[in-house]
XYZ file of C-alpha atoms in Angstrom:
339
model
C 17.743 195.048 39.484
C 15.303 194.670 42.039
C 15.263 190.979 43.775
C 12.346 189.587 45.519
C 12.816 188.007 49.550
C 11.391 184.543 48.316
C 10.500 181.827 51.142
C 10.037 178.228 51.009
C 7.616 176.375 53.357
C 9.621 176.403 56.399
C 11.286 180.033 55.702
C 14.420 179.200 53.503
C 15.499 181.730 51.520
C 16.717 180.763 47.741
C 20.299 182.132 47.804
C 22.504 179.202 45.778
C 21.770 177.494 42.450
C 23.804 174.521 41.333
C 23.842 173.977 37.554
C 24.463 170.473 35.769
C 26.152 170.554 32.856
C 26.293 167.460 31.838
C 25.185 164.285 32.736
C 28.668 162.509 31.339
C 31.444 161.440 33.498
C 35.170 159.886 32.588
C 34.938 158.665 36.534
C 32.728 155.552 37.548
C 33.343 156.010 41.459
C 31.092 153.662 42.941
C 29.097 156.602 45.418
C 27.715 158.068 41.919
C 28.047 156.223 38.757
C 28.683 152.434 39.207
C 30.294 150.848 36.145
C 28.098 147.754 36.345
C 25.145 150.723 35.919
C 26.680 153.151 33.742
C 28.574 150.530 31.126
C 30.482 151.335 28.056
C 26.840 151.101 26.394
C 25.456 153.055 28.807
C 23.067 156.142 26.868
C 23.693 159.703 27.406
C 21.363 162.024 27.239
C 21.644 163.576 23.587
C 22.588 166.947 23.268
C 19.375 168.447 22.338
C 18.043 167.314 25.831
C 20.828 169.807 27.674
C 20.381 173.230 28.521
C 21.909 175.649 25.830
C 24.193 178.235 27.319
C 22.323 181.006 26.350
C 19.395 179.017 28.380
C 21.262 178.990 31.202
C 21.903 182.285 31.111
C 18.521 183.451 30.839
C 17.316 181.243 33.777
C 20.481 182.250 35.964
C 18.972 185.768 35.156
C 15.582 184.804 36.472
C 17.028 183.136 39.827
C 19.260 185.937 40.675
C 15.939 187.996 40.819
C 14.458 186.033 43.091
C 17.798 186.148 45.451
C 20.343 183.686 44.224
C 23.845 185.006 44.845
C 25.923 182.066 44.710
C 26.343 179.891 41.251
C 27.895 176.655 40.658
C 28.417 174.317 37.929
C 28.463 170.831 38.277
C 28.378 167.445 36.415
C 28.462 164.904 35.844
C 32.047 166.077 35.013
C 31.357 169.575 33.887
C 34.767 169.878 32.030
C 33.291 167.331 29.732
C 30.713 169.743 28.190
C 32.472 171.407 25.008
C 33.287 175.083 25.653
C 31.744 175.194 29.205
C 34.634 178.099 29.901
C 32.186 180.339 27.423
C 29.244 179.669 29.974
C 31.294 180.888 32.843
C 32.520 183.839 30.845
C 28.817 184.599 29.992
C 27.261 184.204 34.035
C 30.457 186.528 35.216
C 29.051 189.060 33.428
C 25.277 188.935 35.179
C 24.308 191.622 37.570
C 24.319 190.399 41.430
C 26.267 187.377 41.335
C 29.061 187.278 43.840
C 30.276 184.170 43.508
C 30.831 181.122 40.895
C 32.094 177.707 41.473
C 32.808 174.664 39.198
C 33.472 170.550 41.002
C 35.639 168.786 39.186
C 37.340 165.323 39.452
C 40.573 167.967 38.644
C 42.011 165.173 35.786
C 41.249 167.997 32.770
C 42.479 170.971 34.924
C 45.635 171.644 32.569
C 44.056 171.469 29.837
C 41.365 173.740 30.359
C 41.908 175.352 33.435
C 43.714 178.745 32.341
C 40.720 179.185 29.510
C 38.364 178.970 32.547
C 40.248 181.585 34.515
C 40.602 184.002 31.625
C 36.907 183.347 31.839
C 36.148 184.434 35.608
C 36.014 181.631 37.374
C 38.232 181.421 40.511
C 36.933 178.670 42.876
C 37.059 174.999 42.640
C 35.557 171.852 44.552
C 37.973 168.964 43.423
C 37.085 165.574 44.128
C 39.648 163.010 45.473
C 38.732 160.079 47.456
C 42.501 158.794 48.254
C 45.651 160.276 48.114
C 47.041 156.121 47.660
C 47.090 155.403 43.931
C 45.921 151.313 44.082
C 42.780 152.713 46.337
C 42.201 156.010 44.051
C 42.285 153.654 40.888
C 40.144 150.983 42.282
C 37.760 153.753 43.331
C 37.545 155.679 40.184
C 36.787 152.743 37.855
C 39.068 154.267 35.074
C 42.883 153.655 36.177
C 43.207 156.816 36.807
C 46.202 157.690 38.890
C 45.663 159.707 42.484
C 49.111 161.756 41.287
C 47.386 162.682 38.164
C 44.824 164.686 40.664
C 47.212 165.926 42.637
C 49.548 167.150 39.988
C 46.466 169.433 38.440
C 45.607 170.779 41.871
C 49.063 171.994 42.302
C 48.264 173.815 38.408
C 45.347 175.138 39.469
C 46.294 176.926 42.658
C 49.854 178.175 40.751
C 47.684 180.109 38.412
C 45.704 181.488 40.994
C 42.265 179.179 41.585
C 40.938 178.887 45.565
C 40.797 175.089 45.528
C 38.911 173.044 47.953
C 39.518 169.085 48.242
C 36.136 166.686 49.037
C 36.285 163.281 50.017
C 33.858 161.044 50.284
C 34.350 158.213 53.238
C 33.109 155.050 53.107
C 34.022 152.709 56.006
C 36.043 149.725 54.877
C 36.559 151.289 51.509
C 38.923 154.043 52.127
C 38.883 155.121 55.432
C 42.203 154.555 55.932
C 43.146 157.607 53.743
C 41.755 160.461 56.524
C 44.780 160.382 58.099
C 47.265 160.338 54.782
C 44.823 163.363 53.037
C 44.497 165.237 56.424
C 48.604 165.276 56.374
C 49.023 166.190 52.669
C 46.440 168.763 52.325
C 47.093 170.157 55.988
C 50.747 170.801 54.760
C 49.371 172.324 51.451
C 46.767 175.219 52.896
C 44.442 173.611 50.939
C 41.164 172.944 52.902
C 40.229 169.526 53.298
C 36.324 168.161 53.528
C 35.375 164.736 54.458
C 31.688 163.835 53.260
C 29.360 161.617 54.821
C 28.407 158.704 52.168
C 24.768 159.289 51.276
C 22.366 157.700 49.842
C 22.115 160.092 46.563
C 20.240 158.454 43.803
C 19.282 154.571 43.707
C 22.427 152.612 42.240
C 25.090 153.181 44.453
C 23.904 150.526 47.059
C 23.961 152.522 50.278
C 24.010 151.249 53.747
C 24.120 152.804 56.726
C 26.857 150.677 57.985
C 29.276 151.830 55.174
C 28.669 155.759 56.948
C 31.804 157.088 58.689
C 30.166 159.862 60.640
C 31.838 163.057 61.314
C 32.377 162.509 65.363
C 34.234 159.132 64.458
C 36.126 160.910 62.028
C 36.791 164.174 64.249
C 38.272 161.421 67.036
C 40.624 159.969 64.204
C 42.049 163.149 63.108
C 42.601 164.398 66.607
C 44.545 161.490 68.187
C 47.168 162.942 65.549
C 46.275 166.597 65.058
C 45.123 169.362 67.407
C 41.830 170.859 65.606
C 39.349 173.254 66.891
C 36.009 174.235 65.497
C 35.724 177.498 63.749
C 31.882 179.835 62.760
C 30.475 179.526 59.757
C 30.760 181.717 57.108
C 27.666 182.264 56.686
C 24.090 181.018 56.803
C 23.453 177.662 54.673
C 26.884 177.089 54.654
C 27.093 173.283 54.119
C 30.697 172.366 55.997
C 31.111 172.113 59.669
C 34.291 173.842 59.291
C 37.975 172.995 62.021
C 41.031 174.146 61.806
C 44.939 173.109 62.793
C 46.019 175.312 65.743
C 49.713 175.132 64.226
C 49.518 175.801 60.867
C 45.866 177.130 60.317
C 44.686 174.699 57.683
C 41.270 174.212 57.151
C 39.543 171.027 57.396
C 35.548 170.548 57.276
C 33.269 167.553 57.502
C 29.950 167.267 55.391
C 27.168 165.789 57.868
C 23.756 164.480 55.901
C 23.866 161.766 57.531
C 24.822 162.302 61.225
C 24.143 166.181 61.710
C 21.669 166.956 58.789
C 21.436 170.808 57.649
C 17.908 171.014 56.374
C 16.836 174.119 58.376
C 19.218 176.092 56.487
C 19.327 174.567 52.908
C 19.216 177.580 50.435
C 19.880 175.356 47.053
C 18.150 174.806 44.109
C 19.034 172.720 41.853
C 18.964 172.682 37.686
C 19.785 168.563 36.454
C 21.450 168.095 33.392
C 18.491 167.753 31.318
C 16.686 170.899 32.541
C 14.570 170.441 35.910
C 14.565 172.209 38.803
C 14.654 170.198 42.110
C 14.515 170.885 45.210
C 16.955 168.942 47.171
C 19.621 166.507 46.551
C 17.502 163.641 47.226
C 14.295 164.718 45.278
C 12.473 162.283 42.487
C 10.971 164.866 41.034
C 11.115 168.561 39.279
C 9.703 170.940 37.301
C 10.509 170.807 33.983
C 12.297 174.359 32.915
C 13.673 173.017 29.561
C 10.604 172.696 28.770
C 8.959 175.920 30.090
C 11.677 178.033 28.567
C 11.565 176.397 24.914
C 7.666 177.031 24.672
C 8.309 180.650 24.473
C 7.022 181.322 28.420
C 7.784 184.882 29.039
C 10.774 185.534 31.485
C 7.961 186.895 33.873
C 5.731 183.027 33.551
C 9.241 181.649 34.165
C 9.916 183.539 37.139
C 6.601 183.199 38.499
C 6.803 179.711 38.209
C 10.334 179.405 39.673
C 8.820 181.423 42.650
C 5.839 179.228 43.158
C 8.332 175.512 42.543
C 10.350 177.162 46.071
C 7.056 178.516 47.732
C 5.929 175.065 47.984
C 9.288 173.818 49.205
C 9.113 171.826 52.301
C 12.116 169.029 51.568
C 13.835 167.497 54.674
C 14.758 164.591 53.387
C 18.159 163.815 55.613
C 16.417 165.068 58.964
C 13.301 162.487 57.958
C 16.062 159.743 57.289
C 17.662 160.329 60.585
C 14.084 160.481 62.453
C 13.421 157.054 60.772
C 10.380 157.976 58.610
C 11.125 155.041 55.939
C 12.492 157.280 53.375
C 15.398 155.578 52.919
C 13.765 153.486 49.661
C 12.325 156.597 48.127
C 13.291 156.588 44.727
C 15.539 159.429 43.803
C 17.350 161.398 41.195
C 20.773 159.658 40.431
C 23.809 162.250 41.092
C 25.501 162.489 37.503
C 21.961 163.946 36.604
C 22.135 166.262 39.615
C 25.298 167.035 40.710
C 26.820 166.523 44.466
């Protein structure tokens, strides 16, 4: 299969494609989906609105022809679309994808997580915002218990999954959990990454005095722990990734807000209801659902998915930082998009 070098505006290659499956969620963490916003009567987008997996599939095709290497599915929860472990089982099998990745909240990981290993899938994001069950509850807005999380991590890695953990901080809210997470994940192996709160979406009331920034957090962790910084893995990567010097544990720290990573962004994104964005903080896309159900060719497609990253110029955390009044922009909410 022969994949095009395709560049956006200022010379980004399109390597990763994030996937929402769903725009549902059991969680209403404040960050993403406030309950007061997304109430018991809150409406869903109906079914016929999501991708099909055999849509997915034939777009995933398209992307990885124009470079994309790296998938992952997100939400949303993404466990909460029916069957998703037949999508996975269906991308594992494309040509020139080396890796596939699901984010969870980890509370449905027993239930489906061997079907979704049988499938091919072998790396997870996990979200958990405190390890202290009164501050994961309150946080969650469904009563669900922080041991509940932790008990499915432990499932996942004993049937084989590479887990990552991802906080997000928010000062006053739960910042006093770096120190308890840092502790229990250091002594698991499991890596650790602190996010930046940002201002995804329009509902989750962001302010820049609720941001914990990475150097603040760095200091905290190291008047307990010796850490040192470690190279990235490679280019795009989004973590600023540290390590313990005892025990080798890996800890990284999201930056959007303080330390922005625009220059080498290499995501697009696919929302839950079928458009292609961008970036994270976009208000617009193309509409693919739409392309692909009017019989386009896969060729129109492609050429169209080429010309949507072309014109790609988004920098929307280094124009927050600059102070370019972006910060009211109205933007896609996450559970459309995915984190």
């Amino acid at each position: 299969m022969k994949k095009n070098q395709v560049l956006d505006q200022r010379h980004r290659p399109l390597r990763d494609l994030r996937i929402s499956v769903t725009d549902r969620c059991n969680f209403r963490c404040t960050y993403c989906m406030p309950k007061e916003i997304f109430g018991d009567d809150y409406q869903f987008l109906p079914k016929d609105h999501l991708l099909t997996f055999e849509e997915i599939v034939r777009l995933t095709k398209i992307f990885v022809e124009l470079g994309v290497k790296k998938i992952k599915l997100t939400g949303g929860e993404p466990l909460l679309r029916k069957d998703v472990y037949k999508l996975i089982a269906m991308l594992s099998k494309i040509e020139g994808i080396h890796d596939i990745g699901l984010t969870t909240n980890g509370v449905y990981l027993k239930k489906y997580g061997s079907k979704l290993y049988e499938a091919g899938l072998r790396r997870l994001n996990i979200s958990l915002d405190a390890i202290d069950d009164d501050t994961f509850r309150r946080l969650n807005g469904r009563d669900v218990s922080a041991k509940t999380v932790l008990a499915n991590i432990d499932y996942a890695v004993s049937i084989g999954f590479s887990v990552k953990v991802n906080m997000v901080v928010q000062k006053g809210v739960n910042d006093h959990q770096i120190l308890p997470m840092t502790e229990y994940f250091k002594n698991k192996g499991i890596p650790l990454r602190f996010i930046e709160f940002m201002d995804v979406g329009n509902t989750n009331g962001w302010n820049m005095k609720d941001v914990l920034i990475k150097k603040d957090i760095v200091k905290m962790i190291s008047s307990v722990y010796s850490i040192e910084p470690i190279d990235e893995n490679y280019f795009g990567e989004v973590a600023k990734r540290y390590r313990h010097q005892d025990t080798g544990s890996e800890i990284g720290f999201i930056t959007s807000v303080s330390e922005p990573f625009c220059s080498s962004c290499t995501r697009a994104r696919i929302s839950s209801d079928g458009k292609l964005y961008t970036c994270l903080y976009a208000h617009e896309g193309f509409d693919l659902r739409d392309f692909i159900r009017s019989g386009k060719s896969p060729e129109e497609i492609k050429m169209a998915i080429e010309r949507v990253w072309q014109n790609r110029k988004d920098q929307y955390s280094v124009e927050r930082t600059e102070n370019k009044g972006m910060l009211n922009k109205n933007k896609i909410e996450m559970s459309y998009i995915g984190g």
